[in-house]
């Protein structure tokens, strides 16, 4: 089982949003605003949703070594 990220927006846009959210949280902490933990949680959940993580679980069966061959000699 592995986790694959397939972002719903372009990767540079996602990184820009992460940076913007980080800056907003730094300002909230610096100004001493109340409720910053809930805002941080909301931002993390939204950004995680935009990253679109997918759990991939592959079950592969081996192929047989038998080949059916038909030769038409008409």
CSV table of C-alpha atoms in Angstrom, one decimal:
chain,number,residue,atom,x,y,z
A,1,UNK,CA,0.0,0.0,0.0
A,2,UNK,CA,1.3,3.4,-0.9
A,3,UNK,CA,0.1,7.0,-0.9
A,4,UNK,CA,0.0,8.9,-4.1
A,5,UNK,CA,-0.6,12.6,-4.3
A,6,UNK,CA,-2.4,13.9,-7.4
A,7,UNK,CA,-3.0,17.6,-6.7
A,8,UNK,CA,-6.3,19.2,-7.9
A,9,UNK,CA,-4.4,22.4,-8.6
A,10,UNK,CA,-1.0,22.9,-10.2
A,11,UNK,CA,1.9,22.2,-7.9
A,12,UNK,CA,3.3,25.7,-7.9
A,13,UNK,CA,-0.1,27.0,-6.9
A,14,UNK,CA,-0.3,24.5,-4.1
A,15,UNK,CA,3.1,25.6,-2.8
A,16,UNK,CA,2.1,29.2,-3.0
A,17,UNK,CA,-1.0,28.5,-1.0
A,18,UNK,CA,1.0,26.7,1.6
A,19,UNK,CA,3.4,29.7,1.8
A,20,UNK,CA,0.5,32.1,2.1
A,21,UNK,CA,-1.1,30.1,4.9
A,22,UNK,CA,2.2,29.9,6.7
A,23,UNK,CA,2.5,33.7,6.5
A,24,UNK,CA,-1.0,34.2,7.7
A,25,UNK,CA,-0.3,31.9,10.7
A,26,UNK,CA,2.9,33.8,11.5
A,27,UNK,CA,1.0,37.1,11.5
A,28,UNK,CA,-1.7,35.6,13.7
A,29,UNK,CA,0.8,34.4,16.2
A,30,UNK,CA,2.7,37.7,16.1
A,31,UNK,CA,-0.4,39.7,16.7
A,32,UNK,CA,-1.7,37.3,19.4
A,33,UNK,CA,-5.0,36.6,17.7
A,34,UNK,CA,-7.3,34.2,19.4
A,35,UNK,CA,-8.5,31.1,17.5
A,36,UNK,CA,-5.3,30.6,15.5
A,37,UNK,CA,-5.2,26.8,16.2
A,38,UNK,CA,-8.6,26.4,14.6
A,39,UNK,CA,-7.6,28.5,11.6
A,40,UNK,CA,-4.5,26.4,11.3
A,41,UNK,CA,-6.4,23.2,11.5
A,42,UNK,CA,-8.9,24.4,8.8
A,43,UNK,CA,-6.0,25.5,6.5
A,44,UNK,CA,-4.3,22.1,6.9
A,45,UNK,CA,-7.5,20.2,6.1
A,46,UNK,CA,-8.2,22.3,3.0
A,47,UNK,CA,-4.6,22.1,1.7
A,48,UNK,CA,-4.6,18.4,2.4
A,49,UNK,CA,-7.8,18.1,0.4
A,50,UNK,CA,-6.3,20.0,-2.5
A,51,UNK,CA,-3.2,17.7,-2.5
A,52,UNK,CA,-5.7,14.9,-3.2
A,53,UNK,CA,-3.9,11.9,-1.5
A,54,UNK,CA,-4.9,8.5,-2.8
A,55,UNK,CA,-4.2,5.2,-1.1
A,56,UNK,CA,-3.1,2.7,-3.7
A,57,UNK,CA,-3.2,-1.0,-3.0
A,58,UNK,CA,-2.3,-3.2,-5.9
A,59,UNK,CA,-2.8,-6.9,-6.0
A,60,UNK,CA,-1.0,-8.5,-9.0
A,61,UNK,CA,-1.5,-12.0,-10.2
A,62,UNK,CA,1.4,-13.6,-12.1
A,63,UNK,CA,0.7,-14.4,-15.7
A,64,UNK,CA,0.8,-17.9,-17.0
A,65,UNK,CA,3.6,-19.0,-19.3
A,66,UNK,CA,1.2,-20.8,-21.7
A,67,UNK,CA,0.6,-19.2,-25.0
A,68,UNK,CA,-2.1,-20.3,-27.4
A,69,UNK,CA,-1.0,-20.0,-31.0
A,70,UNK,CA,-3.2,-20.6,-34.1
A,71,UNK,CA,-1.5,-21.0,-37.4
A,72,UNK,CA,-3.7,-20.6,-40.5
A,73,UNK,CA,-2.3,-22.3,-43.6
A,74,UNK,CA,-5.1,-21.8,-46.0
